Structure formats: C-alpha cells, structure tokens
mmCIF file of C-alpha atoms (C1' of nucleotides) in Angstrom:
data_model
loop_
_atom_site.group_PDB
_atom_site.id
_atom_site.type_symbol
_atom_site.label_atom_id
_atom_site.label_comp_id
_atom_site.label_asym_id
_atom_site.label_seq_id
_atom_site.Cartn_x
_atom_site.Cartn_y
_atom_site.Cartn_z
ATOM 1 C CA MET A 21 -34.548 30.394 0.126
ATOM 2 C CA ASP A 22 -30.880 31.413 1.194
ATOM 3 C CA LYS A 23 -29.963 27.786 2.168
ATOM 4 C CA GLU A 24 -26.446 28.451 2.139
ATOM 5 C CA LYS A 25 -24.812 30.897 4.556
ATOM 6 C CA ASN A 26 -27.260 29.549 7.114
ATOM 7 C CA GLN A 27 -25.374 26.294 7.239
ATOM 8 C CA ARG A 28 -21.634 26.517 8.472
ATOM 9 C CA CYS A 29 -23.007 25.749 12.013
ATOM 10 C CA ALA A 30 -22.379 22.085 12.017
ATOM 11 C CA CYS A 31 -24.485 22.080 15.465
ATOM 12 C CA GLY A 32 -27.521 23.961 14.442
ATOM 13 C CA GLN A 33 -27.174 21.765 10.924
ATOM 14 C CA LEU A 34 -27.500 18.572 13.142
ATOM 15 C CA GLN A 35 -30.537 20.037 15.823
ATOM 16 C CA ARG A 36 -32.363 20.572 12.804
ATOM 17 C CA ALA A 37 -32.072 17.495 10.954
ATOM 18 C CA THR A 38 -32.875 15.295 14.106
ATOM 19 C CA ARG A 39 -36.132 17.582 14.601
ATOM 20 C CA ALA A 40 -36.990 16.576 11.231
ATOM 21 C CA ILE A 41 -35.974 13.375 11.755
ATOM 22 C CA THR A 42 -37.402 12.422 15.114
ATOM 23 C CA GLN A 43 -40.667 13.727 13.954
ATOM 24 C CA PHE A 44 -40.399 11.255 11.149
ATOM 25 C CA TYR A 45 -39.955 8.161 13.115
ATOM 26 C CA ASP A 46 -42.159 9.465 16.226
ATOM 27 C CA ARG A 47 -44.815 9.833 14.306
ATOM 28 C CA ARG A 48 -44.515 6.267 12.886
ATOM 29 C CA LEU A 49 -43.957 4.823 16.335
ATOM 30 C CA ARG A 50 -47.010 6.627 17.677
ATOM 31 C CA PRO A 51 -49.299 3.442 17.087
ATOM 32 C CA ALA A 52 -47.076 1.606 19.588
ATOM 33 C CA GLY A 53 -47.049 4.151 22.144
ATOM 34 C CA ILE A 54 -43.927 5.142 22.809
ATOM 35 C CA ARG A 55 -41.797 7.851 21.210
ATOM 36 C CA THR A 56 -37.510 6.857 19.331
ATOM 37 C CA SER A 57 -36.246 8.319 22.554
ATOM 38 C CA GLN A 58 -37.751 5.795 24.129
ATOM 39 C CA TYR A 59 -37.525 2.721 22.081
ATOM 40 C CA SER A 60 -33.595 3.763 22.000
ATOM 41 C CA MET A 61 -33.370 3.292 25.549
ATOM 42 C CA LEU A 62 -35.354 0.254 26.182
ATOM 43 C CA ASN A 63 -32.957 -1.455 23.039
ATOM 44 C CA ASN A 64 -29.963 -0.539 25.159
ATOM 45 C CA ILE A 65 -31.169 -1.597 28.440
ATOM 46 C CA LYS A 66 -32.074 -5.186 26.337
ATOM 47 C CA ARG A 67 -28.730 -5.538 25.076
ATOM 48 C CA ALA A 68 -26.973 -4.976 28.516
ATOM 49 C CA GLY A 69 -29.283 -7.103 29.860
ATOM 50 C CA GLU A 70 -28.769 -5.071 33.459
ATOM 51 C CA LEU A 71 -26.796 -1.686 33.851
ATOM 52 C CA SER A 72 -26.875 1.275 35.554
ATOM 53 C CA VAL A 73 -28.440 4.370 35.029
ATOM 54 C CA GLY A 74 -25.143 6.742 34.822
ATOM 55 C CA GLU A 75 -23.874 3.379 32.024
ATOM 56 C CA LEU A 76 -27.069 3.699 30.478
ATOM 57 C CA GLY A 77 -26.730 8.124 30.414
ATOM 58 C CA ALA A 78 -23.145 7.709 29.305
ATOM 59 C CA MET A 79 -23.729 5.229 26.217
ATOM 60 C CA LEU A 80 -26.420 7.063 25.241
ATOM 61 C CA ARG A 81 -24.083 10.507 25.967
ATOM 62 C CA MET A 82 -26.990 12.153 28.449
ATOM 63 C CA ASP A 83 -26.413 13.902 31.088
ATOM 64 C CA HIS A 84 -26.813 11.663 34.587
ATOM 65 C CA SER A 85 -29.816 13.930 35.147
ATOM 66 C CA THR A 86 -31.803 13.140 31.904
ATOM 67 C CA ALA A 87 -31.019 9.846 32.360
ATOM 68 C CA VAL A 88 -32.570 9.434 35.889
ATOM 69 C CA ARG A 89 -35.736 11.301 34.372
ATOM 70 C CA ASN A 90 -36.018 9.394 31.248
ATOM 71 C CA VAL A 91 -35.492 5.983 33.518
ATOM 72 C CA SER A 92 -38.181 7.130 36.076
ATOM 73 C CA VAL A 93 -40.746 7.733 33.028
ATOM 74 C CA LEU A 94 -40.199 3.881 31.126
ATOM 75 C CA ARG A 95 -40.377 2.812 34.808
ATOM 76 C CA LYS A 96 -44.228 4.733 35.321
ATOM 77 C CA MET A 97 -44.827 3.050 32.356
ATOM 78 C CA GLY A 98 -44.165 -0.243 33.671
ATOM 79 C CA LEU A 99 -41.396 -1.116 30.831
ATOM 80 C CA VAL A 100 -38.452 -1.168 33.075
ATOM 81 C CA GLU A 101 -37.770 -2.657 36.353
ATOM 82 C CA THR A 102 -35.244 -1.010 39.078
ATOM 83 C CA THR A 103 -33.339 -2.269 41.691
ATOM 84 C CA PRO A 104 -30.735 -1.370 43.989
ATOM 85 C CA GLY A 105 -27.208 -2.475 42.807
ATOM 86 C CA ARG A 106 -24.557 -4.237 44.924
ATOM 87 C CA ASP A 107 -22.928 -0.594 45.144
ATOM 88 C CA ALA A 108 -25.660 0.742 46.749
ATOM 89 C CA ARG A 109 -25.130 3.847 45.270
ATOM 90 C CA ARG A 110 -26.142 2.369 41.891
ATOM 91 C CA LYS A 111 -29.495 1.444 40.537
ATOM 92 C CA MET A 112 -30.268 -1.012 38.390
ATOM 93 C CA VAL A 113 -32.086 -1.021 34.833
ATOM 94 C CA THR A 114 -33.617 -4.321 33.848
ATOM 95 C CA LEU A 115 -36.441 -4.775 31.066
ATOM 96 C CA SER A 116 -40.065 -5.828 32.504
ATOM 97 C CA ALA A 117 -41.917 -8.094 30.611
ATOM 98 C CA GLN A 118 -43.868 -5.867 29.475
ATOM 99 C CA GLY A 119 -41.109 -3.557 28.069
ATOM 100 C CA ARG A 120 -39.918 -6.667 26.210
ATOM 101 C CA LEU A 121 -43.497 -6.739 24.595
ATOM 102 C CA LYS A 122 -43.316 -3.235 23.864
ATOM 103 C CA LEU A 123 -40.217 -3.556 22.069
ATOM 104 C CA ASP A 124 -41.488 -6.337 19.920
ATOM 105 C CA GLU A 125 -44.832 -4.312 19.264
ATOM 106 C CA ALA A 126 -42.856 -1.416 18.168
ATOM 107 C CA HIS A 127 -40.392 -3.496 16.509
ATOM 108 C CA PRO A 128 -42.515 -3.138 12.885
ATOM 109 C CA TYR A 129 -43.122 0.303 12.813
ATOM 110 C CA TRP A 130 -39.389 1.380 13.659
ATOM 111 C CA GLU A 131 -38.384 -0.975 10.986
ATOM 112 C CA LYS A 132 -40.614 0.638 8.608
ATOM 113 C CA ALA A 133 -39.452 4.105 9.416
ATOM 114 C CA GLN A 134 -36.272 2.659 9.117
ATOM 115 C CA SER A 135 -36.510 1.164 5.895
ATOM 116 C CA SER A 136 -37.733 4.249 4.484
ATOM 117 C CA ILE A 137 -34.594 6.158 5.069
ATOM 118 C CA GLU A 138 -32.473 3.117 4.057
ATOM 119 C CA LYS A 139 -34.667 3.089 0.847
ATOM 120 C CA GLY A 140 -34.035 7.205 0.100
ATOM 121 C CA LEU A 141 -30.126 7.564 1.354
ATOM 122 C CA LYS A 142 -27.633 5.609 -1.009
ATOM 123 C CA ALA A 143 -26.257 2.847 1.177
ATOM 124 C CA ASP A 144 -22.560 4.416 1.358
ATOM 125 C CA LEU A 145 -24.137 7.701 2.376
ATOM 126 C CA LEU A 146 -25.712 5.684 5.549
ATOM 127 C CA ILE A 147 -22.383 4.255 6.274
ATOM 128 C CA SER A 148 -20.809 7.651 5.792
ATOM 129 C CA LEU A 149 -23.402 9.326 8.373
ATOM 130 C CA SER A 150 -22.552 6.584 10.953
ATOM 131 C CA MET A 151 -18.932 7.479 10.685
ATOM 132 C CA ILE A 152 -18.912 11.140 10.649
ATOM 133 C CA LEU A 153 -21.444 11.119 13.339
ATOM 134 C CA ASP A 154 -19.056 8.428 15.615
ATOM 135 C CA ARG A 155 -15.971 11.302 14.894
ATOM 136 C CA LEU A 156 -18.153 14.040 15.915
ATOM 137 C CA GLN A 157 -19.237 12.244 19.021
ATOM 138 C CA GLU A 158 -15.297 11.747 19.723
ATOM 139 C CA LEU A 159 -14.447 15.524 18.809
ATOM 140 C CA ALA A 160 -16.704 16.300 21.242
ATOM 141 C CA ASP A 161 -15.108 14.472 23.967
ATOM 142 C CA GLU A 162 -11.718 16.575 23.842
ATOM 143 C CA GLU A 163 -10.326 19.207 26.410
ATOM 144 C CA MET B 20 -18.476 -2.217 24.530
ATOM 145 C CA ASP B 21 -21.000 -3.614 21.743
ATOM 146 C CA LYS B 22 -21.296 -0.387 19.441
ATOM 147 C CA GLU B 23 -22.466 -2.019 16.411
ATOM 148 C CA LYS B 24 -25.984 -3.843 16.581
ATOM 149 C CA ASN B 25 -26.675 -0.473 18.485
ATOM 150 C CA GLN B 26 -26.121 1.656 15.385
ATOM 151 C CA ARG B 27 -28.899 0.380 12.759
ATOM 152 C CA CYS B 28 -31.133 3.155 14.293
ATOM 153 C CA ALA B 29 -30.589 6.539 11.897
ATOM 154 C CA CYS B 30 -32.624 8.459 14.461
ATOM 155 C CA GLY B 31 -31.173 7.122 17.437
ATOM 156 C CA GLN B 32 -27.756 8.012 16.180
ATOM 157 C CA LEU B 33 -28.939 11.336 15.047
ATOM 158 C CA GLN B 34 -30.104 12.041 18.567
ATOM 159 C CA ARG B 35 -27.056 10.736 20.487
ATOM 160 C CA ALA B 36 -24.836 12.570 18.221
ATOM 161 C CA THR B 37 -26.683 15.828 18.174
ATOM 162 C CA ARG B 38 -26.586 15.444 22.522
ATOM 163 C CA ALA B 39 -22.726 14.872 22.295
ATOM 164 C CA ILE B 40 -22.442 17.913 19.387
ATOM 165 C CA THR B 41 -25.131 20.316 21.688
ATOM 166 C CA GLN B 42 -23.207 20.121 24.787
ATOM 167 C CA PHE B 43 -19.833 20.899 23.103
ATOM 168 C CA TYR B 44 -21.295 23.963 21.317
ATOM 169 C CA ASP B 45 -23.346 24.957 24.585
ATOM 170 C CA ARG B 46 -20.667 24.309 26.839
ATOM 171 C CA ARG B 47 -18.375 26.580 24.417
ATOM 172 C CA LEU B 48 -21.221 29.383 24.042
ATOM 173 C CA ARG B 49 -22.045 29.877 27.793
ATOM 174 C CA PRO B 50 -19.628 32.691 28.559
ATOM 175 C CA ALA B 51 -21.934 34.456 26.149
ATOM 176 C CA GLY B 52 -24.977 33.864 27.769
ATOM 177 C CA ILE B 53 -26.918 31.958 25.324
ATOM 178 C CA ARG B 54 -27.127 28.646 23.455
ATOM 179 C CA THR B 55 -26.745 27.076 20.713
ATOM 180 C CA SER B 56 -30.139 26.566 19.594
ATOM 181 C CA GLN B 57 -30.492 30.379 20.691
ATOM 182 C CA TYR B 58 -27.845 31.598 18.471
ATOM 183 C CA SER B 59 -29.110 29.496 15.459
ATOM 184 C CA MET B 60 -32.798 31.682 15.974
ATOM 185 C CA LEU B 61 -30.817 34.879 16.369
ATOM 186 C CA ASN B 62 -29.166 33.813 12.947
ATOM 187 C CA ASN B 63 -32.004 33.170 10.843
ATOM 188 C CA ILE B 64 -33.630 36.289 12.316
ATOM 189 C CA LYS B 65 -30.899 38.574 11.429
ATOM 190 C CA ARG B 66 -30.614 37.161 8.413
ATOM 191 C CA ALA B 67 -34.482 37.508 7.370
ATOM 192 C CA GLY B 68 -34.353 40.748 8.497
ATOM 193 C CA GLU B 69 -38.011 40.059 9.714
ATOM 194 C CA LEU B 70 -40.140 36.916 9.311
ATOM 195 C CA SER B 71 -43.417 35.522 11.220
ATOM 196 C CA VAL B 72 -43.276 32.903 13.909
ATOM 197 C CA GLY B 73 -44.506 30.260 11.613
ATOM 198 C CA GLU B 74 -42.421 30.951 9.192
ATOM 199 C CA LEU B 75 -38.834 30.997 11.501
ATOM 200 C CA GLY B 76 -40.183 27.431 12.710
ATOM 201 C CA ALA B 77 -40.691 26.501 9.055
ATOM 202 C CA MET B 78 -37.229 27.321 8.667
ATOM 203 C CA LEU B 79 -35.781 25.516 11.430
ATOM 204 C CA ARG B 80 -38.416 22.298 11.042
ATOM 205 C CA MET B 81 -39.711 23.232 14.215
ATOM 206 C CA ASP B 82 -43.486 22.754 14.902
ATOM 207 C CA HIS B 83 -45.592 26.037 15.273
ATOM 208 C CA SER B 84 -45.749 25.837 19.050
ATOM 209 C CA THR B 85 -42.163 24.971 19.716
ATOM 210 C CA ALA B 86 -41.250 28.196 17.718
ATOM 211 C CA VAL B 87 -43.888 30.148 19.650
ATOM 212 C CA ARG B 88 -42.205 29.434 23.183
ATOM 213 C CA ASN B 89 -38.790 29.780 21.722
ATOM 214 C CA VAL B 90 -39.644 33.249 20.538
ATOM 215 C CA SER B 91 -41.490 33.948 24.013
ATOM 216 C CA VAL B 92 -37.982 33.268 25.595
ATOM 217 C CA LEU B 93 -35.766 35.868 23.394
ATOM 218 C CA ARG B 94 -38.303 38.223 23.792
ATOM 219 C CA LYS B 95 -38.128 37.556 27.619
ATOM 220 C CA MET B 96 -34.196 38.266 27.575
ATOM 221 C CA GLY B 97 -34.722 41.242 25.192
ATOM 222 C CA LEU B 98 -32.838 40.012 22.165
ATOM 223 C CA VAL B 99 -35.901 40.214 19.835
ATOM 224 C CA GLU B 100 -38.793 42.084 19.272
ATOM 225 C CA THR B 101 -42.700 41.136 18.059
ATOM 226 C CA THR B 102 -44.799 43.446 15.710
ATOM 227 C CA PRO B 103 -48.221 42.108 14.763
ATOM 228 C CA GLY B 104 -47.992 41.879 10.943
ATOM 229 C CA ARG B 105 -50.039 43.397 8.275
ATOM 230 C CA ASP B 106 -52.029 39.924 8.281
ATOM 231 C CA ALA B 107 -53.000 40.340 11.940
ATOM 232 C CA ARG B 108 -52.940 36.807 12.409
ATOM 233 C CA ARG B 109 -49.022 37.462 12.134
ATOM 234 C CA LYS B 110 -46.342 37.821 14.677
ATOM 235 C CA MET B 111 -43.489 39.323 13.224
ATOM 236 C CA VAL B 112 -40.041 38.963 14.849
ATOM 237 C CA THR B 113 -37.153 40.988 14.226
ATOM 238 C CA LEU B 114 -33.712 40.853 16.249
ATOM 239 C CA SER B 115 -33.106 43.657 18.790
ATOM 240 C CA ALA B 116 -30.576 46.252 19.205
ATOM 241 C CA GLN B 117 -29.692 43.871 22.202
ATOM 242 C CA GLY B 118 -29.905 40.935 20.163
ATOM 243 C CA ARG B 119 -27.733 42.509 17.438
ATOM 244 C CA LEU B 120 -25.089 42.759 20.123
ATOM 245 C CA LYS B 121 -25.772 39.444 21.871
ATOM 246 C CA LEU B 122 -25.031 37.782 18.530
ATOM 247 C CA ASP B 123 -21.686 39.715 17.785
ATOM 248 C CA GLU B 124 -20.628 38.867 21.352
ATOM 249 C CA ALA B 125 -21.377 35.256 20.754
ATOM 250 C CA HIS B 126 -19.980 34.627 17.311
ATOM 251 C CA PRO B 127 -15.959 34.509 18.561
ATOM 252 C CA TYR B 128 -17.478 31.146 21.037
ATOM 253 C CA TRP B 129 -19.453 29.881 18.414
ATOM 254 C CA GLU B 130 -16.517 30.317 15.700
ATOM 255 C CA LYS B 131 -14.106 28.816 18.453
ATOM 256 C CA ALA B 132 -16.569 25.757 18.670
ATOM 257 C CA GLN B 133 -17.108 25.699 14.941
ATOM 258 C CA SER B 134 -13.489 26.079 13.887
ATOM 259 C CA SER B 135 -12.456 23.083 16.541
ATOM 260 C CA ILE B 136 -14.746 20.683 14.539
ATOM 261 C CA GLU B 137 -13.583 21.506 11.134
ATOM 262 C CA LYS B 138 -10.412 21.398 12.275
ATOM 263 C CA GLY B 139 -11.178 17.705 13.729
ATOM 264 C CA LEU B 140 -13.129 16.549 10.363
ATOM 265 C CA LYS B 141 -11.795 16.878 7.254
ATOM 266 C CA ALA B 142 -13.468 19.007 4.991
ATOM 267 C CA ASP B 143 -15.089 16.441 2.455
ATOM 268 C CA LEU B 144 -16.481 14.892 5.264
ATOM 269 C CA LEU B 145 -18.246 18.252 6.836
ATOM 270 C CA ILE B 146 -19.245 18.622 3.014
ATOM 271 C CA SER B 147 -20.803 15.110 3.254
ATOM 272 C CA LEU B 148 -22.925 15.775 6.620
ATOM 273 C CA SER B 149 -24.153 18.917 5.131
ATOM 274 C CA MET B 150 -25.711 16.958 2.359
ATOM 275 C CA ILE B 151 -26.506 13.965 4.014
ATOM 276 C CA LEU B 152 -28.710 16.060 6.480
ATOM 277 C CA ASP B 153 -29.960 18.108 3.466
ATOM 278 C CA ARG B 154 -31.469 14.982 2.426
ATOM 279 C CA LEU B 155 -32.387 13.067 5.470
ATOM 280 C CA GLN B 156 -35.039 16.169 5.713
ATOM 281 C CA GLU B 157 -36.490 15.888 2.400
ATOM 282 C CA LEU B 158 -36.744 12.268 3.311
ATOM 283 C CA ALA B 159 -38.639 13.099 6.628
ATOM 284 C CA ASP B 160 -40.922 15.363 4.305
ATOM 285 C CA GLU B 161 -42.704 11.937 2.056
ATOM 286 C CA GLU B 162 -45.799 11.358 2.872
ATOM 287 C "C1'" DC C 5 -72.996 39.331 2.729
ATOM 288 C "C1'" DG C 6 -72.835 35.553 5.575
ATOM 289 C "C1'" DA C 7 -71.213 31.121 6.845
ATOM 290 C "C1'" DT C 8 -67.799 28.110 6.249
ATOM 291 C "C1'" DA C 9 -63.148 26.741 5.494
ATOM 292 C "C1'" DA C 10 -58.038 27.880 5.534
ATOM 293 C "C1'" DT C 11 -54.188 30.321 7.893
ATOM 294 C "C1'" DA C 12 -51.292 32.046 12.455
ATOM 295 C "C1'" DT C 13 -50.720 31.960 16.965
ATOM 296 C "C1'" DA C 14 -51.442 30.978 21.769
ATOM 297 C "C1'" DT C 15 -52.181 27.399 25.587
ATOM 298 C "C1'" DG C 16 -52.780 22.976 28.566
ATOM 299 C "C1'" DT C 17 -50.029 18.736 29.258
ATOM 300 C "C1'" DA C 18 -46.316 15.420 28.922
ATOM 301 C "C1'" DT C 19 -41.097 14.241 27.552
ATOM 302 C "C1'" DA C 20 -36.464 15.636 26.734
ATOM 303 C "C1'" DT C 21 -32.617 18.000 27.890
ATOM 304 C "C1'" DA C 22 -28.713 20.141 31.111
ATOM 305 C "C1'" DC C 23 -26.573 22.783 34.782
ATOM 306 C "C1'" DA C 24 -26.386 23.371 39.952
ATOM 307 C "C1'" DC C 25 -26.160 21.658 43.531
ATOM 308 C "C1'" DA C 26 -27.520 18.021 47.619
ATOM 309 C "C1'" DA C 27 -27.602 13.205 49.755
ATOM 310 C "C1'" DT C 28 -25.964 9.083 49.936
ATOM 311 C "C1'" DT C 29 -22.425 5.236 49.450
ATOM 312 C "C1'" DG C 30 -18.340 3.711 48.596
ATOM 313 C "C1'" DA C 31 -12.930 4.463 48.283
ATOM 314 C "C1'" DT C 32 -8.177 6.208 50.201
ATOM 315 C "C1'" DC C 33 -5.252 7.761 52.902
ATOM 316 C "C1'" DC C 34 -2.860 8.767 57.073
ATOM 317 C "C1'" DG D 22 -10.504 3.447 61.732
ATOM 318 C "C1'" DG D 23 -12.001 8.188 60.702
ATOM 319 C "C1'" DA D 24 -11.536 12.105 58.017
ATOM 320 C "C1'" DT D 25 -11.359 13.210 53.005
ATOM 321 C "C1'" DC D 26 -12.327 12.480 48.697
ATOM 322 C "C1'" DA D 27 -14.774 10.233 44.996
ATOM 323 C "C1'" DA D 28 -18.757 8.241 42.632
ATOM 324 C "C1'" DT D 29 -23.465 7.947 41.864
ATOM 325 C "C1'" DT D 30 -28.147 9.217 42.251
ATOM 326 C "C1'" DG D 31 -31.790 12.815 43.164
ATOM 327 C "C1'" DT D 32 -34.137 17.438 42.915
ATOM 328 C "C1'" DG D 33 -34.711 22.717 41.768
ATOM 329 C "C1'" DT D 34 -34.453 25.267 37.928
ATOM 330 C "C1'" DA D 35 -34.801 26.519 32.833
ATOM 331 C "C1'" DT D 36 -35.313 25.231 28.093
ATOM 332 C "C1'" DA D 37 -36.709 22.567 23.968
ATOM 333 C "C1'" DT D 38 -39.716 19.903 22.391
ATOM 334 C "C1'" DA D 39 -44.237 17.972 19.834
ATOM 335 C "C1'" DC D 40 -49.564 16.869 19.876
ATOM 336 C "C1'" DA D 41 -54.462 18.424 20.692
ATOM 337 C "C1'" DT D 42 -56.840 21.961 21.238
ATOM 338 C "C1'" DA D 43 -58.317 26.804 21.057
ATOM 339 C "C1'" DT D 44 -59.022 31.301 19.508
ATOM 340 C "C1'" DA D 45 -58.376 34.748 16.327
ATOM 341 C "C1'" DT D 46 -58.429 36.652 12.010
ATOM 342 C "C1'" DT D 47 -58.443 36.035 6.724
ATOM 343 C "C1'" DA D 48 -60.129 33.948 2.511
ATOM 344 C "C1'" DT D 49 -63.612 31.470 -0.489
ATOM 345 C "C1'" DC D 50 -67.420 30.212 -1.623
ATOM 346 C "C1'" DG D 51 -72.502 30.489 -2.545
#
DNA sequence: CGATAATATATGTATATACACAATTGATCC
DNA sequence: GGATCAATTGTGTATATACATATATTATCG
C-alpha cells in the first residue's frame, strides 16, 4: 500500500497515530474502568491539587467547552469534586477520595502499556518524540 | 508550570499535541468548509480511486464503526458516493465530482498550514516524527 | 446442499472535541 | 459609582471516536 504520498500531512499523521495509540492504551486501561484521556485529566488534577476548569483545559490544550464537559463526566463518575472559586466565575476542581483510589487502581495498567511502548521504542526516540511534540504545540500557537 | 513529570505518558502527549495541531489545521481549513480529518479521508479516497468502508477505516486506523459514520457525513455533504460492491457485504466509496472540487479548493489552505509547520520544524525532525509515529503504530498492533 | 463460521456494514450508547453564543461575575475607566 | 469591557463557565449543535451488538452476505465444511 502506498504509504509515502499519504504522509506529508503532519496533522493527518498525528491523528492517525493517536487513534492507534489511544486504542492501545484504552484497551489496557479498560479493567480499571477509565480511558487514557480521563487518566490524563485525573493526573493533572492530582498534580495541581486544585485548579479551575479553564486552567485544566489550557494545560491540556482543550477548548474550554471540552474541559467543562470532560470535568462534568468525571464528576458524575465521582472521581472529582468541584467548588466555586473565590472568584465566583471560576469552578475549582479537585480529586475526590474515590478519584485518588481510581488513579492508584489504574496506574499498574497504565504502567504496563507505557513500558511496552518504552521497550519498543529506543529511549532516544521517545525523547525526540517529546521534543518534537512540544515544538509542534509551540508552532500551533503562532498567530 | 511543571511540564516534566506530566509527560511520561506517550499517549497523553500525543493526544494533547494532536488537539493543538488539529486546531491549527482546522482553523486554516475553515474557509474551505471541511476539517482536517475530512481532508485526510478525501485524500485517501482519491488516491485509492475506489475502496470499501472497511479498507478506508483500516488505512486510517479507525474502528469500522467510525469509518461508517465518517463516510456517512461525507456522503451527506455530497463529497463522496457509495455503491454496493461486487461482494454485496461491502460498500464501495469514491469521490464525487464535488468532492474532487472540494479537495482542490481546500488544498491551498492545507498547503499553507503544512508549510508553516515545515518551516517551523527542521526537516530532519519532521522525518523523525514520521518515523516515530510509524513505529508507534506498529507497536500498537502487538498482541 | 444445508448448517456453521467468518466477514462487512449498520445501529445504540457513551465519551471527546470544538465553535458559536449566552450568562454571570469581575475589572476598568471615566 | 455606574457603564463598559474582560474573563469564566455553561449550552446548543455537529463531527469524531470506539465498543457491543445486530444484520446481512459470503465462505467453509461435512
């Protein structure tokens, strides 16, 4: 199959690879009952301790409305709690006790998926990937 | 902001970067009235000439059901046509005349987005990215 | 040839994503 | 201090995504 000409589009390449990798991680996280995207959000919330919906979205480069809805799902699952901020416009998000447990429960499954990738990709390539993706995100900010 | 510890998760990194880059391309493709994902699909259909929904999904590493629905959207937009295959289980997809025009219309917008990225990222890094993404997709196939 | 297995597409359900716009609250500036 | 502007979240709408399951068609095997 003609793999060459297909792949000048950086965006198409990324989307396709992300589908493949997301499927890979999601299937491995499935016993824990959460998806990779949820795992990422929970992790970011944990590290921040407390942060607003908007801050969370910015950190993950999601549209605000996407962050609102994703937080809403996590709240319905009982994994996060939300409280009005001192600034009443803001809604602050924290992990619930259940959310902390869920992260712990999911961690070994994530670790297994992650180490499969790390084993299959040379360490320097993984570092290159991080660097390139960071650079791409900077480029996406321009103008 | 603590950017380090965040980013051991290859999947989370990819998802985040893909959100950023997709926003970048989609905004630039907007005048043409299609999204990057649709542009990718149309391009693949054009190159194949004619292919089944399943083949298209496999090529793009989408779940079958996703391919079905995405083709359905393109069909409603009048950009592709579908016909039953010789094997009556299969649904064959081809570009419509309108679809070919739409691809031509979108191309300059895509080209501009793409060259912004290519200008901002050294050529060797772009090649590295392709290589790493291909490798990741191979890894995602294992077991 | 008929029953069974394999293959391809379709549908129900749920999350993920972003844009446009609305609503509320806070900040700024005469 | 009140009007205006900015910031934050929420909602309506549409596409994107995948799993489970159903349906239809082809292939296989006895």
